[in-house]
Structure formats: structure tokens, C-alpha cells
mmCIF file of C-alpha atoms in Angstrom:
data_model
loop_
_atom_site.group_PDB
_atom_site.id
_atom_site.type_symbol
_atom_site.label_atom_id
_atom_site.label_comp_id
_atom_site.label_asym_id
_atom_site.label_seq_id
_atom_site.Cartn_x
_atom_site.Cartn_y
_atom_site.Cartn_z
ATOM 1 C CA MET A 1 12.402 -17.020 -8.148
ATOM 2 C CA LYS A 2 11.076 -17.542 -12.497
ATOM 3 C CA LYS A 3 7.532 -19.118 -12.243
ATOM 4 C CA ASN A 4 5.420 -19.418 -16.158
ATOM 5 C CA ASN A 5 2.286 -17.684 -14.935
ATOM 6 C CA THR A 6 1.697 -14.512 -15.259
ATOM 7 C CA CYS A 7 1.228 -12.791 -12.656
ATOM 8 C CA LYS A 8 1.292 -13.497 -8.440
ATOM 9 C CA ILE A 9 -0.215 -11.834 -5.706
ATOM 10 C CA VAL A 10 1.661 -11.215 -3.065
ATOM 11 C CA ILE A 11 -1.205 -11.223 0.975
ATOM 12 C CA ALA A 12 0.580 -9.746 3.352
ATOM 13 C CA THR A 13 -0.016 -10.968 6.096
ATOM 14 C CA HIS A 14 1.528 -11.951 10.911
ATOM 15 C CA LYS A 15 -0.748 -14.925 11.427
ATOM 16 C CA GLN A 16 -1.975 -17.452 9.774
ATOM 17 C CA TYR A 17 -5.721 -16.587 8.790
ATOM 18 C CA ASP A 18 -8.091 -18.091 5.401
ATOM 19 C CA PHE A 19 -6.289 -17.143 2.462
ATOM 20 C CA PRO A 20 -7.639 -17.730 -1.060
ATOM 21 C CA GLN A 21 -6.523 -20.930 -2.767
ATOM 22 C CA ASP A 22 -6.375 -19.867 -5.865
ATOM 23 C CA GLU A 23 -2.508 -19.699 -7.903
ATOM 24 C CA CYS A 24 -2.583 -16.104 -8.061
ATOM 25 C CA TYR A 25 -2.252 -15.650 -4.442
ATOM 26 C CA LEU A 26 1.109 -15.961 -3.145
ATOM 27 C CA PRO A 27 0.235 -15.495 1.472
ATOM 28 C CA ILE A 28 3.451 -13.622 2.540
ATOM 29 C CA HIS A 29 4.787 -13.330 6.834
ATOM 30 C CA VAL A 30 4.926 -9.912 6.959
ATOM 31 C CA GLY A 31 7.819 -9.521 9.757
ATOM 32 C CA ARG A 32 8.617 -13.202 9.836
ATOM 33 C CA VAL A 33 12.997 -12.670 11.040
ATOM 34 C CA LEU A 34 10.970 -11.099 14.163
ATOM 35 C CA GLY A 35 8.425 -13.707 14.601
ATOM 36 C CA GLU A 36 7.519 -17.484 15.028
ATOM 37 C CA ASP A 37 7.056 -19.532 12.317
ATOM 38 C CA ILE A 38 4.033 -19.629 10.945
ATOM 39 C CA GLY A 39 3.771 -21.734 8.533
ATOM 40 C CA ILE A 40 4.104 -19.609 4.933
ATOM 41 C CA GLN A 41 6.837 -18.239 2.945
ATOM 42 C CA GLY A 42 8.762 -15.017 5.237
ATOM 43 C CA ASP A 43 9.433 -11.925 3.753
ATOM 44 C CA ASN A 44 13.649 -12.657 5.305
ATOM 45 C CA VAL A 45 14.944 -14.385 2.309
ATOM 46 C CA GLY A 46 16.412 -13.787 -0.176
ATOM 47 C CA VAL A 47 16.705 -9.532 -1.024
ATOM 48 C CA ASN A 48 15.045 -8.111 2.353
ATOM 49 C CA ILE A 49 14.020 -5.337 4.741
ATOM 50 C CA SER A 50 12.516 -8.083 6.646
ATOM 51 C CA SER A 51 13.266 -5.998 10.113
ATOM 52 C CA LYS A 52 12.007 -3.321 9.206
ATOM 53 C CA ASN A 53 8.402 -4.564 9.273
ATOM 54 C CA PRO A 54 7.970 -2.023 12.818
ATOM 55 C CA TYR A 55 7.692 0.437 10.918
ATOM 56 C CA TYR A 56 7.450 -0.537 7.446
ATOM 57 C CA CYS A 57 4.427 -2.594 8.228
ATOM 58 C CA GLU A 58 3.215 -4.618 4.686
ATOM 59 C CA LEU A 59 6.043 -2.397 2.725
ATOM 60 C CA THR A 60 8.173 -4.925 4.108
ATOM 61 C CA GLY A 61 6.416 -7.580 1.478
ATOM 62 C CA LEU A 62 6.128 -5.445 -1.565
ATOM 63 C CA TYR A 63 9.918 -5.226 -1.189
ATOM 64 C CA TRP A 64 10.453 -8.704 -1.025
ATOM 65 C CA ALA A 65 8.115 -9.386 -4.517
ATOM 66 C CA TRP A 66 10.232 -6.787 -6.256
ATOM 67 C CA LYS A 67 13.851 -8.089 -4.738
ATOM 68 C CA ASN A 68 12.269 -12.008 -5.529
ATOM 69 C CA LEU A 69 9.632 -12.564 -8.407
ATOM 70 C CA SER A 70 9.857 -12.624 -11.424
ATOM 71 C CA TYR A 71 6.306 -13.035 -12.834
ATOM 72 C CA ASP A 72 5.081 -10.781 -15.325
ATOM 73 C CA PHE A 73 2.026 -8.785 -12.930
ATOM 74 C CA VAL A 74 2.607 -9.179 -9.198
ATOM 75 C CA GLY A 75 0.201 -7.357 -7.281
ATOM 76 C CA LEU A 76 0.081 -6.611 -3.164
ATOM 77 C CA ALA A 77 -2.942 -7.094 -0.890
ATOM 78 C CA HIS A 78 -3.599 -7.747 2.777
ATOM 79 C CA TYR A 79 -5.050 -10.778 4.542
ATOM 80 C CA ARG A 80 -8.175 -8.723 5.659
ATOM 81 C CA ARG A 81 -8.620 -7.160 2.446
ATOM 82 C CA HIS A 82 -8.802 -8.290 -1.176
ATOM 83 C CA PHE A 83 -9.343 -7.361 -5.073
ATOM 84 C CA CYS A 84 -12.937 -7.989 -6.436
ATOM 85 C CA ILE A 85 -14.891 -7.450 -9.448
ATOM 86 C CA VAL A 86 -19.034 -8.302 -7.856
ATOM 87 C CA GLU A 87 -19.414 -8.555 -4.005
ATOM 88 C CA LYS A 88 -20.704 -11.696 -4.038
ATOM 89 C CA LYS A 89 -23.173 -12.783 -0.353
ATOM 90 C CA ASP A 90 -20.450 -15.394 0.163
ATOM 91 C CA LYS A 91 -18.188 -12.728 0.108
ATOM 92 C CA PHE A 92 -15.146 -15.135 0.697
ATOM 93 C CA ASN A 93 -15.603 -16.434 -3.200
ATOM 94 C CA SER A 94 -15.916 -12.647 -4.603
ATOM 95 C CA ILE A 95 -11.770 -12.535 -4.127
ATOM 96 C CA LEU A 96 -10.495 -12.086 -7.524
ATOM 97 C CA THR A 97 -9.935 -15.109 -9.435
ATOM 98 C CA MET A 98 -6.718 -16.183 -11.430
ATOM 99 C CA ALA A 99 -9.292 -16.208 -14.377
ATOM 100 C CA GLN A 100 -10.515 -12.773 -12.906
ATOM 101 C CA VAL A 101 -6.665 -11.282 -13.430
ATOM 102 C CA THR A 102 -6.147 -13.286 -16.442
ATOM 103 C CA ASP A 103 -8.656 -10.628 -18.412
ATOM 104 C CA LEU A 104 -7.564 -7.974 -15.974
ATOM 105 C CA ILE A 105 -4.024 -7.676 -17.181
ATOM 106 C CA SER A 106 -4.241 -8.590 -21.007
ATOM 107 C CA ASN A 107 -5.906 -4.913 -21.104
ATOM 108 C CA ASN A 108 -4.601 -3.217 -18.044
ATOM 109 C CA GLU A 109 -1.510 -2.657 -16.835
ATOM 110 C CA ILE A 110 -2.287 -1.263 -13.300
ATOM 111 C CA ILE A 111 -5.157 -1.705 -11.293
ATOM 112 C CA LEU A 112 -6.293 -0.670 -8.598
ATOM 113 C CA PRO A 113 -9.223 -0.503 -6.242
ATOM 114 C CA LYS A 114 -11.277 2.579 -5.923
ATOM 115 C CA LYS A 115 -10.562 6.031 -4.978
ATOM 116 C CA ARG A 116 -11.348 6.161 -1.071
ATOM 117 C CA LYS A 117 -13.087 9.922 -0.917
ATOM 118 C CA TYR A 118 -12.279 12.426 1.731
ATOM 119 C CA TYR A 119 -15.429 14.792 2.612
ATOM 120 C CA ILE A 120 -13.655 17.278 5.159
ATOM 121 C CA THR A 121 -10.283 17.051 4.402
ATOM 122 C CA ASN A 122 -7.879 17.434 1.400
ATOM 123 C CA ILE A 123 -5.321 14.984 1.733
ATOM 124 C CA TYR A 124 -2.370 16.743 3.542
ATOM 125 C CA GLN A 125 -5.245 18.858 5.646
ATOM 126 C CA HIS A 126 -6.395 14.117 6.779
ATOM 127 C CA TYR A 127 -2.379 13.077 7.537
ATOM 128 C CA ALA A 128 -2.094 16.055 9.731
ATOM 129 C CA ARG A 129 -4.734 15.953 11.347
ATOM 130 C CA CYS A 130 -4.534 12.632 12.128
ATOM 131 C CA HIS A 131 -1.444 11.705 11.970
ATOM 132 C CA ALA A 132 2.161 14.189 12.618
ATOM 133 C CA LYS A 133 2.985 16.683 9.322
ATOM 134 C CA GLU A 134 5.695 16.726 9.878
ATOM 135 C CA HIS A 135 5.731 13.493 7.861
ATOM 136 C CA LEU A 136 4.200 14.679 4.756
ATOM 137 C CA ASP A 137 6.855 17.718 5.262
ATOM 138 C CA ALA A 138 9.504 15.508 5.829
ATOM 139 C CA VAL A 139 8.768 14.143 2.108
ATOM 140 C CA GLU A 140 8.010 17.152 0.444
ATOM 141 C CA VAL A 141 11.897 18.618 1.425
ATOM 142 C CA ILE A 142 13.233 15.016 -0.492
ATOM 143 C CA ILE A 143 10.907 14.576 -3.343
ATOM 144 C CA LYS A 144 11.788 19.073 -4.254
ATOM 145 C CA LYS A 145 15.754 17.496 -3.241
ATOM 146 C CA GLU A 146 15.870 14.500 -5.373
ATOM 147 C CA TYR A 147 12.815 13.784 -8.146
ATOM 148 C CA PRO A 148 12.208 17.700 -8.271
ATOM 149 C CA SER A 149 10.199 16.163 -11.327
ATOM 150 C CA TYR A 150 7.620 14.955 -8.804
ATOM 151 C CA HIS A 151 6.591 17.998 -7.302
ATOM 152 C CA GLU A 152 4.335 19.404 -8.905
ATOM 153 C CA SER A 153 2.589 16.046 -8.440
ATOM 154 C CA TYR A 154 2.831 15.690 -5.043
ATOM 155 C CA LYS A 155 1.921 19.046 -4.855
ATOM 156 C CA LYS A 156 -1.539 18.474 -6.635
ATOM 157 C CA VAL A 157 -2.275 15.215 -4.952
ATOM 158 C CA ILE A 158 -1.799 16.271 -1.489
ATOM 159 C CA ASN A 159 -4.461 18.852 -1.572
ATOM 160 C CA LYS A 160 -6.916 16.435 -3.524
ATOM 161 C CA ARG A 161 -10.107 15.002 -1.492
ATOM 162 C CA SER A 162 -10.063 11.228 -2.815
ATOM 163 C CA ALA A 163 -6.664 8.702 -3.248
ATOM 164 C CA PHE A 164 -5.401 5.348 -4.521
ATOM 165 C CA MET A 165 -5.299 3.726 -0.727
ATOM 166 C CA PHE A 166 -4.892 0.682 1.189
ATOM 167 C CA ASN A 167 -1.075 -0.020 -0.825
ATOM 168 C CA MET A 168 -3.418 -2.856 -3.159
ATOM 169 C CA PHE A 169 -1.916 -3.175 -7.026
ATOM 170 C CA ILE A 170 -2.015 -5.165 -9.502
ATOM 171 C CA MET A 171 0.798 -3.656 -11.761
ATOM 172 C CA ARG A 172 2.583 -5.089 -15.017
ATOM 173 C CA LYS A 173 6.376 -5.940 -13.346
ATOM 174 C CA ASP A 174 9.131 -3.776 -15.265
ATOM 175 C CA ILE A 175 6.012 -0.554 -14.256
ATOM 176 C CA LEU A 176 6.250 -1.703 -10.221
ATOM 177 C CA ASP A 177 10.156 -1.303 -10.480
ATOM 178 C CA GLU A 178 10.431 1.216 -10.802
ATOM 179 C CA TYR A 179 7.795 2.629 -8.039
ATOM 180 C CA CYS A 180 9.630 0.735 -5.834
ATOM 181 C CA SER A 181 12.873 1.839 -6.785
ATOM 182 C CA TRP A 182 11.202 5.679 -6.626
ATOM 183 C CA LEU A 183 9.548 4.083 -3.054
ATOM 184 C CA PHE A 184 11.780 2.831 -1.410
ATOM 185 C CA ASP A 185 14.675 5.494 -2.292
ATOM 186 C CA ILE A 186 12.029 8.156 -1.007
ATOM 187 C CA LEU A 187 11.675 5.770 2.827
ATOM 188 C CA GLU A 188 15.200 5.147 3.027
ATOM 189 C CA LYS A 189 16.128 9.393 3.098
ATOM 190 C CA LEU A 190 13.259 10.043 5.446
ATOM 191 C CA GLU A 191 14.237 7.711 8.003
ATOM 192 C CA HIS A 192 17.188 10.222 8.452
ATOM 193 C CA SER A 193 14.830 12.828 8.546
ATOM 194 C CA ILE A 194 12.906 12.101 11.725
ATOM 195 C CA GLU A 195 13.098 10.944 14.425
ATOM 196 C CA TYR A 196 10.706 7.316 14.781
ATOM 197 C CA LYS A 197 11.877 4.257 16.430
ATOM 198 C CA THR A 198 11.369 6.242 19.771
ATOM 199 C CA LEU A 199 7.042 7.009 18.755
ATOM 200 C CA SER A 200 4.539 4.625 20.338
ATOM 201 C CA ASP A 201 3.722 1.548 18.239
ATOM 202 C CA PHE A 202 1.335 3.128 16.270
ATOM 203 C CA ASP A 203 2.924 5.862 15.404
ATOM 204 C CA LYS A 204 5.865 3.865 14.333
ATOM 205 C CA ARG A 205 4.106 2.782 11.476
ATOM 206 C CA LEU A 206 4.274 6.072 9.361
ATOM 207 C CA PHE A 207 6.111 4.895 6.523
ATOM 208 C CA GLY A 208 3.721 2.545 5.780
ATOM 209 C CA ARG A 209 0.622 5.331 5.896
ATOM 210 C CA VAL A 210 3.788 7.793 4.222
ATOM 211 C CA SER A 211 3.826 5.411 1.071
ATOM 212 C CA GLU A 212 -0.031 5.334 1.183
ATOM 213 C CA ARG A 213 0.335 8.749 -0.007
ATOM 214 C CA LEU A 214 3.026 8.663 -2.087
ATOM 215 C CA PHE A 215 1.822 6.415 -4.529
ATOM 216 C CA ASN A 216 -0.825 8.790 -5.442
ATOM 217 C CA VAL A 217 2.464 10.860 -6.277
ATOM 218 C CA TRP A 218 4.079 8.063 -8.392
ATOM 219 C CA LEU A 219 0.710 7.358 -10.195
ATOM 220 C CA GLU A 220 0.122 11.747 -11.733
ATOM 221 C CA ASN A 221 3.659 12.082 -12.348
ATOM 222 C CA PHE A 222 3.737 8.098 -14.552
ATOM 223 C CA LYS A 223 0.351 8.937 -16.459
ATOM 224 C CA LYS A 224 1.541 12.572 -17.390
ATOM 225 C CA ARG A 225 4.704 10.029 -19.051
ATOM 226 C CA HIS A 226 2.782 7.827 -19.794
ATOM 227 C CA PRO A 227 -1.013 8.325 -20.729
ATOM 228 C CA GLU A 228 -1.539 4.764 -22.511
ATOM 229 C CA VAL A 229 -0.679 3.028 -19.604
ATOM 230 C CA ARG A 230 -3.895 2.243 -19.135
ATOM 231 C CA VAL A 231 -5.352 1.953 -14.788
ATOM 232 C CA LYS A 232 -8.243 -0.272 -13.987
ATOM 233 C CA GLU A 233 -9.573 0.262 -10.714
ATOM 234 C CA ILE A 234 -11.800 -2.328 -9.364
ATOM 235 C CA ASN A 235 -14.067 -3.279 -6.073
ATOM 236 C CA PHE A 236 -12.336 -4.702 -2.667
ATOM 237 C CA LEU A 237 -13.615 -6.053 -0.143
ATOM 238 C CA TYR A 238 -12.571 -6.079 4.188
ATOM 239 C CA PHE A 239 -13.173 -9.175 5.891
ATOM 240 C CA GLY A 240 -13.275 -8.017 9.474
ATOM 241 C CA ASN A 241 -15.380 -6.174 12.160
ATOM 242 C CA VAL A 242 -15.479 -2.389 10.978
ATOM 243 C CA ASN A 243 -16.732 -0.468 14.432
ATOM 244 C CA TYR A 244 -17.883 2.225 12.352
ATOM 245 C CA TYR A 245 -18.534 4.996 15.659
ATOM 246 C CA SER A 246 -15.179 4.198 16.759
ATOM 247 C CA LYS A 247 -13.978 5.520 13.833
ATOM 248 C CA ILE A 248 -16.055 7.850 13.281
ATOM 249 C CA THR A 249 -15.769 9.465 16.550
ATOM 250 C CA GLY A 250 -11.871 9.024 16.436
ATOM 251 C CA PHE A 251 -12.156 10.820 13.044
ATOM 252 C CA LEU A 252 -14.383 13.652 13.600
ATOM 253 C CA LYS A 253 -11.739 15.197 17.297
ATOM 254 C CA ALA A 254 -9.064 14.111 15.041
ATOM 255 C CA ILE A 255 -10.610 16.797 13.074
ATOM 256 C CA PHE A 256 -12.451 19.442 14.848
ATOM 257 C CA LEU A 257 -10.758 17.998 18.306
ATOM 258 C CA LYS A 258 -7.141 17.618 17.112
ATOM 259 C CA LYS A 259 -6.555 14.613 19.333
ATOM 260 C CA LYS A 260 -5.057 12.655 16.873
ATOM 261 C CA TYR A 261 -5.203 8.580 15.959
ATOM 262 C CA LYS A 262 -3.796 6.618 19.570
ATOM 263 C CA LYS A 263 -4.982 3.669 17.219
ATOM 264 C CA SER A 264 -6.470 1.870 13.881
ATOM 265 C CA PHE A 265 -10.447 1.157 14.046
#
């Protein structure tokens, strides 16, 4: 669907919420083919992988945007997580506006949330202790075989102690096209490498989690190939309650007692 706007940011959601009304946003019901109609655009029309939502999470929304939108820039946000420049007292009114987006994309090709820092472990260790190292090991096998030029970037990224997380970004569409072609090819191959459909509802969402790490691998490689591309990090907002006690104790149990995550915090 061709539009004249310079940018569209899809908001991945599975339920009605208080969405920003700015014209740059498009709420999209991810996993629509598996759920009840909530009155917004579904990810089950056009070219789509809506049925994979239990495993791919917000990536079914990204796939839909990749295949069905034709804007100069396309972005991904979440119903409880949005970009912002400065957080104001009124958090909702801090969400990035079309005017701010237009200014950002006039000087940058990629917009990202600020990195998440891992103080105790590196990226690989964190995933291995909180989830299952077999997922990343299988990804490495795929990269070495199918995308060997990315293997150096993979090794570099998994040994870092910070990363761009949350599957949030705004990218020039041709750059997004490259990323999505690479990402979804790897994830499809990963489906054939591990048994995932018998896992718990929490654990089977592994493709969404793995993709957060893969984005950093792709970006590391892309920046080496395209040093001229401008990448801008900005703030982000989280809407909702966070149980920091459970979050911190869950993390420490995973790191020191080898107790895997069983739910989101």
C-alpha cells in the first residue's frame, strides 16, 4: 500500500490500548489470524506470517510491515514501549511525534533505542543462563554455513556487554528490506534446527528473543559495509508496571543458581 508520508511506525499489539494518534503510527494486531478482532489493522492480510505469532512475537508485525508497506522509512514499536526524545511529566505526550520523526530521518538512516547494558554477563552468557544456549548455538551454525561473512560479527556481538534490544527501530525502507531478508531467512532455518512447538508458551517465543541478538549481529556487519550510514540512538518509554524485585531476583537466580526464566517480569 503506497502512501505519501515519509514514515510509518507500526505498533505491535495483541489488545486494545491507548495508542498515540499521530499520523506516523499504525497499530497492528499481531497474531490476528489466531485471535478475536479488536478493531485495528491485522497482520493476517496481504503477505504475512500471522500464524507464527506464538513463536515470533512482534516479528509477525515486522514481517507484515516489510512485505506490505511502501514508505520511505518504516519503524517498529510496541504498545507498551515507544520512542521519545525527552521524557516529560506527562509520559504519553512524550511519545515521538511525526514532526520529531521527520527531523530525525532527515539526518539519519537508522533510529534505535539506547542500548541495554549487561553488567554481570555478556550477551551469550545472559541468554544461555536465562533461556537456552542451544538456540544461539544453532544460530551460529546457520550463520557459519549460510552467511559466513557475518560470523565475525556474531562472535563480536555475543561477547559484548550491551546491545540494542526490544526489537525497536526506524529504518530507511531499503535498509529494512535487507535486514528482514537476512533475519527471516535465518529464523526459518532455525525452525528446522530445533524442536520448539512442544515448549511452554513462554519458551516457545524464542524466535522473538533470538532476533533481538541477531539484529545486533546484522547491524555490526552492516555498519562495516556502510560506514557512511548514520545511526541515531534516542530514549524510549515503557508503559506499565515493572516488578523490579522479581526482575532482579529472577535474573540473579538465573545467573548464579542456573534457574531459567519461566515467565516475563
